[in-house]
Short mmCIF file of C-alpha atoms in Angstrom, two decimals:
data_model
loop_
_atom_site.label_atom_id
_atom_site.label_comp_id
_atom_site.label_asym_id
_atom_site.label_seq_id
_atom_site.Cartn_x
_atom_site.Cartn_y
_atom_site.Cartn_z
CA MET A 7 11.68 -14.81 13.11
CA LYS A 8 8.18 -12.83 13.08
CA THR A 9 7.02 -11.86 9.51
CA LYS A 10 7.29 -8.87 9.31
CA LYS A 11 3.80 -7.25 8.50
CA VAL A 12 2.43 -4.86 5.95
CA CYS A 13 -0.69 -2.99 5.75
CA ILE A 14 -2.17 -1.74 2.30
CA ILE A 15 -5.11 1.43 2.47
CA SER A 16 -6.74 2.03 -0.92
CA MET A 17 -10.14 2.58 -1.04
CA GLY A 18 -11.29 4.48 -4.25
CA TYR A 19 -8.46 2.03 -5.73
CA MET A 20 -8.78 -1.74 -4.78
CA TRP A 21 -11.37 -4.24 -6.53
CA PHE A 22 -10.27 -8.01 -6.80
CA PRO A 23 -11.22 -9.89 -9.55
CA VAL A 24 -14.75 -10.73 -9.18
CA GLU A 25 -15.51 -8.16 -9.39
CA SER A 26 -14.43 -6.14 -12.23
CA GLY A 27 -10.91 -7.18 -12.84
CA PRO A 28 -7.45 -7.14 -10.99
CA SER A 29 -6.06 -3.47 -9.42
CA ARG A 30 -2.52 -2.32 -9.29
CA PHE A 31 -3.36 -2.85 -5.17
CA PHE A 32 -4.62 -6.01 -4.90
CA GLN A 33 -1.45 -6.84 -7.39
CA ILE A 34 0.67 -4.62 -5.20
CA ALA A 35 -0.47 -6.79 -2.20
CA GLN A 36 -0.04 -9.89 -4.27
CA THR A 37 3.00 -9.45 -5.06
CA PHE A 38 3.59 -8.13 -0.36
CA VAL A 39 2.47 -11.79 0.15
CA ASN A 40 4.80 -13.81 -2.33
CA SER A 41 7.95 -11.85 -1.43
CA GLY A 42 7.33 -13.51 2.12
CA TYR A 43 4.72 -10.53 3.86
CA GLU A 44 1.97 -11.12 5.23
CA VAL A 45 -1.00 -8.75 4.07
CA GLU A 46 -3.66 -6.76 5.46
CA VAL A 47 -5.56 -5.04 2.08
CA ILE A 48 -7.86 -2.10 4.29
CA THR A 49 -10.38 -1.08 1.59
CA THR A 50 -13.93 0.45 1.76
CA ASP A 51 -17.32 -1.39 1.53
CA PHE A 52 -18.30 -0.14 -1.39
CA GLN A 53 -16.91 0.04 -5.46
CA HIS A 54 -16.04 3.41 -6.68
CA PHE A 55 -15.26 1.64 -9.73
CA LYS A 56 -19.23 1.25 -10.64
CA LYS A 57 -20.79 3.68 -7.72
CA ALA A 58 -21.91 0.22 -5.56
CA LYS A 59 -21.83 -1.92 -2.21
CA ARG A 60 -19.94 -4.39 -2.79
CA ASN A 61 -20.54 -7.65 -2.49
CA THR A 62 -18.21 -8.30 0.52
CA THR A 63 -19.27 -11.61 1.34
CA GLN A 64 -18.36 -12.52 -1.76
CA ILE A 65 -15.03 -11.20 -2.15
CA LEU A 66 -13.88 -13.04 1.66
CA GLN A 67 -14.70 -16.64 0.57
CA GLN A 68 -12.69 -16.13 -2.22
CA ASN A 69 -9.66 -17.10 -0.07
CA TYR A 70 -7.37 -14.19 -1.49
CA LEU A 71 -3.80 -15.43 0.67
CA PHE A 72 -4.02 -11.56 2.57
CA ALA A 73 -6.22 -9.97 5.36
CA ILE A 74 -9.17 -7.82 3.42
CA THR A 75 -10.65 -4.87 6.22
CA PHE A 76 -14.12 -3.78 5.54
CA ILE A 77 -14.78 0.36 5.75
CA GLU A 78 -18.02 1.31 6.13
CA THR A 79 -18.77 4.00 2.86
CA LYS A 80 -21.77 5.98 2.17
CA PRO A 81 -22.07 5.62 -1.71
CA TYR A 82 -22.42 8.44 -3.57
CA LYS A 83 -22.98 9.06 -7.37
CA LYS A 84 -20.39 11.36 -8.90
CA ASN A 85 -16.78 11.07 -8.87
CA VAL A 86 -16.47 14.95 -7.57
CA GLY A 87 -19.43 16.56 -5.58
CA VAL A 88 -20.64 16.99 -2.61
CA GLN A 89 -21.36 13.58 -2.21
CA ARG A 90 -17.83 12.41 -2.07
CA VAL A 91 -16.70 14.60 -0.13
CA ILE A 92 -18.84 13.53 3.02
CA SER A 93 -18.34 9.78 1.86
CA ASN A 94 -14.68 10.16 2.46
CA ARG A 95 -15.47 11.97 5.35
CA GLY A 96 -17.01 9.48 7.21
CA VAL A 97 -14.52 7.13 6.15
CA ALA A 98 -11.72 8.70 7.41
CA LYS A 99 -13.17 8.92 10.42
CA ARG A 100 -13.60 4.80 11.03
CA LEU A 101 -10.59 3.89 9.50
CA LYS A 102 -8.53 6.37 11.99
CA GLN A 103 -10.43 4.61 14.45
CA TYR A 104 -9.87 1.24 12.92
CA LEU A 105 -5.82 1.93 12.67
CA ASN A 106 -5.63 3.08 17.01
CA GLN A 107 -6.50 0.28 17.60
CA HIS A 108 -4.60 -2.43 14.92
CA ILE A 109 -1.57 0.10 13.93
CA THR A 110 1.40 -1.83 16.34
CA GLU A 111 0.12 -4.81 14.04
CA TYR A 112 2.00 -3.62 10.89
CA ASP A 113 5.77 -3.11 9.90
CA ALA A 114 4.74 -0.34 7.38
CA VAL A 115 1.91 1.19 6.32
CA TYR A 116 1.54 1.85 2.58
CA CYS A 117 -1.34 4.33 1.20
CA SER A 118 -3.41 5.72 -1.72
CA ILE A 119 -3.21 8.91 -2.23
CA PRO A 120 -6.82 10.54 -2.68
CA ALA A 121 -8.51 10.13 -1.12
CA ASN A 122 -6.01 13.05 0.82
CA ASN A 123 -7.67 13.29 3.52
CA VAL A 124 -8.16 9.05 3.96
CA ALA A 125 -4.61 9.48 3.35
CA ALA A 126 -3.67 12.51 5.79
CA VAL A 127 -5.44 10.23 8.89
CA ALA A 128 -3.37 6.70 7.66
CA SER A 129 0.25 9.31 8.11
CA GLU A 130 -0.64 11.17 10.94
CA ILE A 131 -1.51 7.37 12.80
CA CYS A 132 1.82 6.07 11.66
CA LYS A 133 4.55 8.35 12.63
CA ALA A 134 2.41 8.88 16.85
CA HIS A 135 3.38 5.07 16.32
CA GLN A 136 7.12 5.25 14.40
CA VAL A 137 5.50 2.70 11.92
CA PRO A 138 6.66 3.56 8.47
CA PHE A 139 3.80 4.79 6.01
CA ILE A 140 4.99 4.64 2.32
CA VAL A 141 2.84 6.74 -0.12
CA ASP A 142 2.28 5.95 -3.59
CA ILE A 143 0.52 8.29 -5.67
CA GLU A 144 -2.75 7.49 -7.78
CA ASP A 145 -4.22 11.22 -9.17
CA LEU A 146 -3.25 14.61 -8.13
CA TRP A 147 -5.71 15.83 -6.02
CA PRO A 148 -6.16 19.86 -5.61
CA GLU A 149 -4.66 20.55 -9.59
CA ALA A 150 -6.56 17.57 -10.70
CA MET A 151 -10.30 19.78 -10.13
CA SER A 152 -9.07 21.70 -12.60
CA MET A 153 -11.73 19.91 -15.23
CA VAL A 154 -14.65 20.67 -12.22
CA VAL A 155 -13.47 24.13 -10.77
CA LYS A 156 -11.36 26.39 -13.68
CA ASN A 157 -11.03 29.57 -11.33
CA ASP A 158 -8.27 29.23 -10.05
CA ARG A 159 -8.63 32.20 -6.65
CA LEU A 160 -12.13 30.05 -6.41
CA ARG A 161 -10.97 25.73 -7.06
CA LYS A 162 -7.67 27.54 -3.60
CA ILE A 163 -11.07 28.35 -1.39
CA LEU A 164 -12.94 25.46 -2.19
CA PHE A 165 -10.39 22.45 -1.77
CA HIS A 166 -8.17 24.03 0.40
CA GLY A 167 -8.67 21.00 2.52
CA PHE A 168 -6.98 18.62 -0.35
CA GLN A 169 -4.29 20.40 0.00
CA ARG A 170 -3.16 20.47 3.52
CA ASP A 171 -4.71 17.16 3.66
CA ALA A 172 -2.57 16.62 1.02
CA GLU A 173 1.06 18.05 2.23
CA ILE A 174 0.73 16.46 5.64
CA THR A 175 0.41 13.47 3.65
CA TYR A 176 4.14 14.30 2.17
CA ARG A 177 5.13 16.16 4.91
CA ASN A 178 4.82 12.54 7.38
CA CYS A 179 5.82 9.55 4.53
CA VAL A 180 9.18 8.22 5.21
CA ALA A 181 9.11 7.49 1.12
CA ALA A 182 7.40 8.18 -1.93
CA ILE A 183 6.01 5.66 -4.69
CA GLY A 184 4.12 7.71 -8.41
CA THR A 185 2.35 7.27 -11.30
CA SER A 186 3.81 8.94 -13.26
CA GLU A 187 6.89 10.78 -13.28
CA ASP A 188 4.95 14.13 -12.13
CA TYR A 189 2.91 12.45 -9.43
CA THR A 190 6.62 11.31 -7.71
CA LYS A 191 7.92 15.35 -7.74
CA ARG A 192 3.69 15.96 -6.00
CA ALA A 193 5.23 14.67 -2.73
CA VAL A 194 8.93 17.71 -2.32
CA GLN A 195 7.26 19.87 -4.92
CA TYR A 196 6.47 22.27 -1.52
CA ASN A 197 8.45 20.89 1.62
CA HIS A 198 11.86 20.30 -0.97
CA ARG A 199 13.04 17.19 1.98
CA ASP A 200 14.80 14.57 0.34
CA LEU A 201 13.09 11.80 -0.29
CA PRO A 202 13.49 8.45 -1.96
CA MET A 203 10.69 8.29 -4.20
CA GLU A 204 10.69 5.17 -7.22
CA THR A 205 8.19 5.92 -10.08
CA VAL A 206 6.39 2.55 -10.99
CA TYR A 207 3.67 2.81 -13.79
CA VAL A 208 0.57 1.51 -13.42
CA GLY A 209 1.25 -0.78 -16.17
CA CYS A 210 -0.89 -4.26 -16.55
CA ASN A 211 0.10 -7.70 -15.89
CA LEU A 212 1.00 -8.69 -19.44
CA ALA A 213 -0.32 -12.97 -18.65
CA ASP A 214 -3.68 -12.26 -18.28
CA PHE A 215 -4.04 -9.85 -20.99
CA ASP A 216 -2.27 -12.29 -22.87
CA GLY A 217 -4.07 -15.16 -21.25
CA GLY A 218 -7.16 -13.02 -22.32
CA VAL A 219 -6.31 -12.92 -25.79
CA ALA A 220 -5.69 -15.89 -26.32
CA ILE A 221 -8.44 -16.96 -25.50
CA HIS A 222 -11.01 -14.29 -27.03
CA GLN A 223 -9.70 -13.57 -29.86
CA GLN A 224 -10.99 -15.61 -31.79
CA GLU A 225 -14.73 -14.36 -30.49
CA VAL A 226 -13.42 -10.71 -31.56
CA ILE A 227 -13.66 -10.07 -35.21
CA LYS A 228 -13.30 -7.41 -37.20
CA PRO A 229 -13.68 -7.07 -41.33
CA ASP A 230 -11.32 -7.48 -43.78
CA ASP A 231 -12.52 -3.85 -44.84
CA GLU A 232 -12.00 -1.59 -41.83
CA PHE A 233 -10.05 -0.74 -40.45
CA TRP A 234 -9.64 -0.07 -36.25
CA LEU A 235 -9.20 2.69 -34.95
CA THR A 236 -9.86 1.56 -30.75
CA TYR A 237 -10.36 3.38 -27.59
CA ALA A 238 -11.07 1.73 -24.38
CA GLY A 239 -11.91 3.17 -20.57
CA SER A 240 -13.98 5.55 -19.05
CA ILE A 241 -17.05 7.46 -21.42
CA SER A 242 -16.52 10.97 -19.71
CA THR A 243 -15.49 15.21 -19.19
CA SER A 244 -12.11 14.74 -19.31
CA TYR A 245 -12.03 12.16 -21.82
CA ASP A 246 -12.46 13.62 -24.86
CA ILE A 247 -14.29 11.04 -27.45
CA LYS A 248 -17.01 13.40 -29.58
CA ASN A 249 -13.67 14.75 -31.21
CA VAL A 250 -12.23 11.83 -31.95
CA ILE A 251 -15.71 10.95 -33.43
CA ASP A 252 -15.20 13.68 -35.75
CA ALA A 253 -11.78 12.42 -36.69
CA VAL A 254 -13.37 8.92 -37.94
CA SER A 255 -16.52 11.04 -39.95
CA LEU A 256 -13.30 12.98 -41.89
CA CYS A 257 -10.70 10.19 -42.21
CA ASN A 258 -14.00 8.27 -44.28
CA GLN A 259 -14.90 11.20 -46.10
CA ALA A 260 -11.39 11.58 -46.96
CA LEU A 261 -11.19 7.83 -48.04
CA GLY A 262 -13.94 8.42 -50.01
CA GLU A 263 -17.05 5.82 -50.91
CA SER A 264 -14.35 3.22 -53.26
CA ALA A 265 -11.87 3.15 -50.24
CA ALA A 266 -10.84 -0.97 -49.75
CA LYS A 267 -11.52 -0.31 -45.86
CA LYS A 268 -13.01 2.41 -43.95
CA VAL A 269 -11.56 3.91 -40.30
CA HIS A 270 -13.78 2.31 -37.44
CA LEU A 271 -13.70 2.86 -34.26
CA GLN A 272 -14.34 0.91 -31.59
CA ILE A 273 -15.29 2.25 -27.80
CA LEU A 274 -14.90 0.23 -25.04
CA GLY A 275 -16.58 1.52 -21.54
CA THR A 276 -19.54 3.16 -20.49
CA GLY A 277 -20.12 6.29 -18.59
CA SER A 278 -21.49 9.63 -17.41
CA GLU A 279 -20.72 11.09 -21.33
CA LYS A 280 -22.31 7.93 -23.19
CA GLU A 281 -25.79 8.70 -23.48
CA MET A 282 -25.10 11.79 -24.92
CA LEU A 283 -22.52 9.84 -27.58
CA GLU A 284 -24.44 7.84 -28.94
CA ALA A 285 -27.49 10.05 -29.44
CA TYR A 286 -24.65 12.03 -31.74
CA VAL A 287 -24.11 8.75 -34.11
CA LYS A 288 -27.63 8.46 -34.48
CA GLU A 289 -28.62 12.05 -35.04
CA GLN A 290 -25.09 11.97 -37.12
CA HIS A 291 -25.94 9.29 -38.96
CA MET A 292 -22.17 7.78 -38.31
CA GLU A 293 -22.50 3.57 -39.01
CA TYR A 294 -18.99 3.15 -38.28
CA VAL A 295 -18.85 4.20 -34.86
CA HIS A 296 -19.66 1.03 -32.64
CA PHE A 297 -19.91 1.24 -29.13
CA TRP A 298 -19.27 -1.89 -27.08
CA GLY A 299 -20.38 -0.93 -23.56
CA PHE A 300 -18.94 -2.56 -19.91
CA THR A 301 -16.37 -5.18 -21.84
CA ALA A 302 -14.37 -7.71 -19.51
CA TYR A 303 -10.88 -7.58 -20.08
CA PRO A 304 -10.19 -10.03 -20.99
CA ARG A 305 -12.64 -9.59 -24.81
CA MET A 306 -11.22 -6.01 -23.60
CA ALA A 307 -7.48 -7.23 -24.85
CA ALA A 308 -8.69 -9.07 -27.82
CA ALA A 309 -10.20 -6.24 -28.79
CA LEU A 310 -7.52 -4.28 -28.41
CA ALA A 311 -4.95 -6.45 -29.87
CA ASN A 312 -6.74 -7.73 -33.38
CA SER A 313 -7.23 -2.72 -33.69
CA ASP A 314 -5.50 -1.10 -36.57
CA VAL A 315 -4.42 1.69 -33.67
CA VAL A 316 -5.59 2.60 -30.11
CA ILE A 317 -6.03 6.06 -28.61
CA ASN A 318 -5.50 7.69 -25.25
CA SER A 319 -8.34 10.89 -25.57
CA PHE A 320 -8.01 13.56 -23.58
CA VAL A 321 -9.51 16.85 -23.83
CA LYS A 322 -7.34 19.69 -23.25
CA GLY A 323 -6.38 20.11 -20.10
CA ALA A 324 -6.73 17.16 -18.69
CA PRO A 325 -4.93 16.55 -15.37
CA GLN A 326 -4.18 13.20 -16.24
CA SER A 327 -0.86 11.67 -16.44
CA ILE A 328 0.26 8.03 -17.11
CA VAL A 329 -2.98 6.42 -16.67
CA ASN A 330 -4.03 3.02 -15.60
CA LYS A 331 -5.01 1.82 -19.57
CA VAL A 332 -1.86 2.56 -21.25
CA GLY A 333 0.24 -0.21 -20.21
CA ASP A 334 -3.53 -2.50 -21.77
CA TYR A 335 -1.92 -0.28 -25.00
CA LEU A 336 1.04 -0.91 -25.15
CA ALA A 337 0.33 -3.63 -24.67
CA SER A 338 -1.69 -4.81 -27.60
CA GLY A 339 1.40 -4.00 -29.59
CA LYS A 340 -0.99 -1.39 -31.50
CA PRO A 341 0.62 2.32 -32.43
CA MET A 342 -0.93 4.79 -30.53
CA ILE A 343 -2.61 8.01 -31.46
CA ASN A 344 -2.20 10.17 -27.83
CA THR A 345 -4.44 13.17 -26.91
CA LEU A 346 -2.82 13.86 -24.10
CA GLU A 347 -1.27 16.67 -22.80
CA ASN A 348 0.59 16.43 -20.10
CA PRO A 349 4.27 16.36 -21.17
CA VAL A 350 5.58 13.39 -19.46
CA PHE A 351 3.42 11.75 -21.52
CA CYS A 352 4.14 13.70 -24.71
CA ARG A 353 8.02 12.94 -23.93
CA LEU A 354 7.87 8.70 -23.48
CA VAL A 355 5.41 8.54 -26.93
CA ASP A 356 8.11 10.63 -28.37
CA LYS A 357 11.45 8.44 -26.80
CA TYR A 358 9.79 5.01 -27.11
CA GLN A 359 8.62 5.86 -30.44
CA PHE A 360 5.26 3.94 -29.96
CA GLY A 361 3.13 6.62 -31.28
CA ILE A 362 2.12 10.02 -32.34
CA ASN A 363 1.42 13.14 -30.05
CA VAL A 364 -1.56 15.03 -32.44
CA GLU A 365 -3.10 18.76 -29.98
CA PRO A 366 -5.92 17.69 -28.14
CA GLY A 367 -10.31 19.19 -28.81
CA LYS A 368 -9.08 19.86 -32.85
CA PRO A 369 -10.54 16.47 -35.80
CA GLU A 370 -7.93 17.74 -38.23
CA PRO A 371 -5.28 16.76 -37.35
CA LEU A 372 -6.76 13.37 -35.45
CA LYS A 373 -7.21 12.59 -38.89
CA GLU A 374 -3.70 13.15 -40.38
CA ALA A 375 -2.33 11.43 -37.68
CA ILE A 376 -4.84 8.27 -38.15
CA LEU A 377 -4.39 8.05 -41.47
CA GLU A 378 -0.58 8.28 -41.20
CA TYR A 379 -1.07 4.83 -39.75
CA TYR A 380 -3.76 4.58 -42.28
CA GLN A 381 -1.93 4.55 -45.18
CA ASP A 382 2.07 3.40 -44.30
CA GLN A 383 1.71 -0.61 -42.85
CA ASN A 384 5.28 -0.46 -42.46
CA ALA A 385 5.13 2.76 -39.54
CA ALA A 386 2.40 1.52 -38.11
CA VAL A 387 4.10 -2.88 -37.74
CA LEU A 388 6.65 -0.06 -36.53
CA ALA A 389 5.18 1.31 -33.63
CA GLY A 390 4.00 -1.39 -32.05
CA ARG A 391 6.23 -3.18 -31.79
CA ASN A 392 8.32 -0.57 -29.74
CA ALA A 393 4.84 -0.36 -28.45
CA ARG A 394 5.26 -3.54 -27.22
CA GLN A 395 8.51 -3.43 -25.18
CA LEU A 396 8.05 -1.47 -23.41
CA ALA A 397 5.06 -2.83 -22.32
CA GLU A 398 7.06 -6.09 -21.02
CA THR A 399 10.22 -3.85 -19.90
CA ARG A 400 8.34 -1.22 -17.72
CA PHE A 401 4.88 -2.28 -17.56
CA ASP A 402 4.37 -5.71 -16.32
CA ARG A 403 3.41 -5.56 -13.13
CA LYS A 404 4.51 -8.67 -12.61
CA THR A 405 8.66 -7.81 -12.57
CA SER A 406 8.03 -3.31 -11.94
CA TYR A 407 6.09 -3.70 -8.27
CA GLN A 408 8.58 -5.80 -6.71
CA LYS A 409 10.45 -2.04 -6.59
CA ILE A 410 7.27 -1.07 -3.84
CA VAL A 411 8.55 -3.84 -2.60
CA GLU A 412 12.02 -3.32 -2.25
CA VAL A 413 11.05 0.25 -1.03
CA THR A 414 8.96 -0.89 1.61
CA SER A 415 11.90 -2.81 2.67
CA CYS A 416 14.38 -0.46 2.85
CA ALA A 417 11.87 1.42 4.85
CA ILE A 418 11.58 -0.84 7.51
CA ASP A 419 15.11 -1.83 8.05
CA GLY A 420 15.07 1.73 8.69
CA LYS A 421 17.26 2.32 5.62
CA PHE A 422 16.12 6.32 5.21
CA CYS A 423 17.40 8.36 7.36
#
C-alpha cells in the first residue's frame, strides 16, 4: 500500500530546533511522520521570528524525517507593514508556481493562516485538483489589525484583501483546526458551513520543557529574599510590560523596606519596546526589574519553573486569544496572572482555576493580584497544581496533536461530506 503524503505549508510559524527551538508546525510534521505519513514541509527561507534570512544549509543538514522546501522570500523588518505585505505577495506567487507543479503528489495539504493570501492560493489549487485542504488558524487577519488601525471604516478599506483571502480559504477548506475556540469558529462565522472543526491549542512539548528544567534549574538561582514574577515572550506593543513594571513598583512600596522578600520582575525576551522600557526602568531606579533578553527555550523553562508567579500581560483591546506562551506558563506549575481580555481565555482561567484575571492597563488591581499570591502561599500552590494538570491533559503536544492527524486522515478517506 502506498504511503500517504501530507504537505504542510507554514511560512511565518515554522522554525526548527537549530534556530530558536521547535515550533508548533515542526512538531505537527513530526507527529505525521510518527503516524506513518510521508511529509513535505513548505516554508520560507526567511525566519519571521528573527527577521533574518535562514541558514537553509544548516537546517537541511539535520536530516529531519521529512522533506523541506524553502520558498524565496523578500525580507521585512516589522510584523505589520508594507514591506511584509509585499513580501507575502511574492511568497504567494512563488508558492502557486510550486504547488501547480507538485499538487498531484499530495493526499492532503495542511496549511496555516495567516498569511491569508498564501492560504487562499493553496486552498484554490487544492480545490481545483480535489486534494483535501485543512486550514490551521493561528491568528485572525484582518481582525488583529485593530491594534494598528483603530478606525473600523479605514481598517475595512485598507485590509479588504485580507478579508477576501480569509473567506476564500475558509470556503475551500474541508476541515479547520484552531488554536483557540474563537479562532476555530472563525472558519464558519460568515459562510455558515457545516464544517468539521477541532480546537488544538498551540501547547508545548512537556518532555522538552521538563528536560530544560532538569538541565538548567541549578543555574537559575533565585535568592531567598526575592519573589519572582516572570514574563516570557515578545516585548512589543500588544504586551503591556510597562503596566507590570509599575505594578511591581507599587507592590514593593506597599511591602515596605522591612519586607522579608521583595517582588522582582524577570522579563525574558526581546522586541521593539525593549530599549524604551529599559530606559524607563533606569530612569526610575527600579533595581527589581531584570531584562534577560532572548533566552533559549531550555533555560526559559528553568526560569519559569523557579518563579513564584507568571504573568500573561496584554494591553487593553489586544486581539490575541490563547497564545504560544500559555502552554509553557502552564507547564511551569506556577499560578498565572492574566490581563488578556479575550473571553475564551478568561473562561479557561476561571474554569480550571490556575490564576487570576485582571483588568488590563491598571497597575493597582495588578498589584493586588500579585500580592494575593505573595501573601497566600496555599492559594499559589493550588493554582500552580491546577496549571500543571491542565498542561498535561490539554496542552501537551505529544498527545494533543494526534487530533490533527485524525482529522487529516478522515479528510483523506473522504469521511467529510
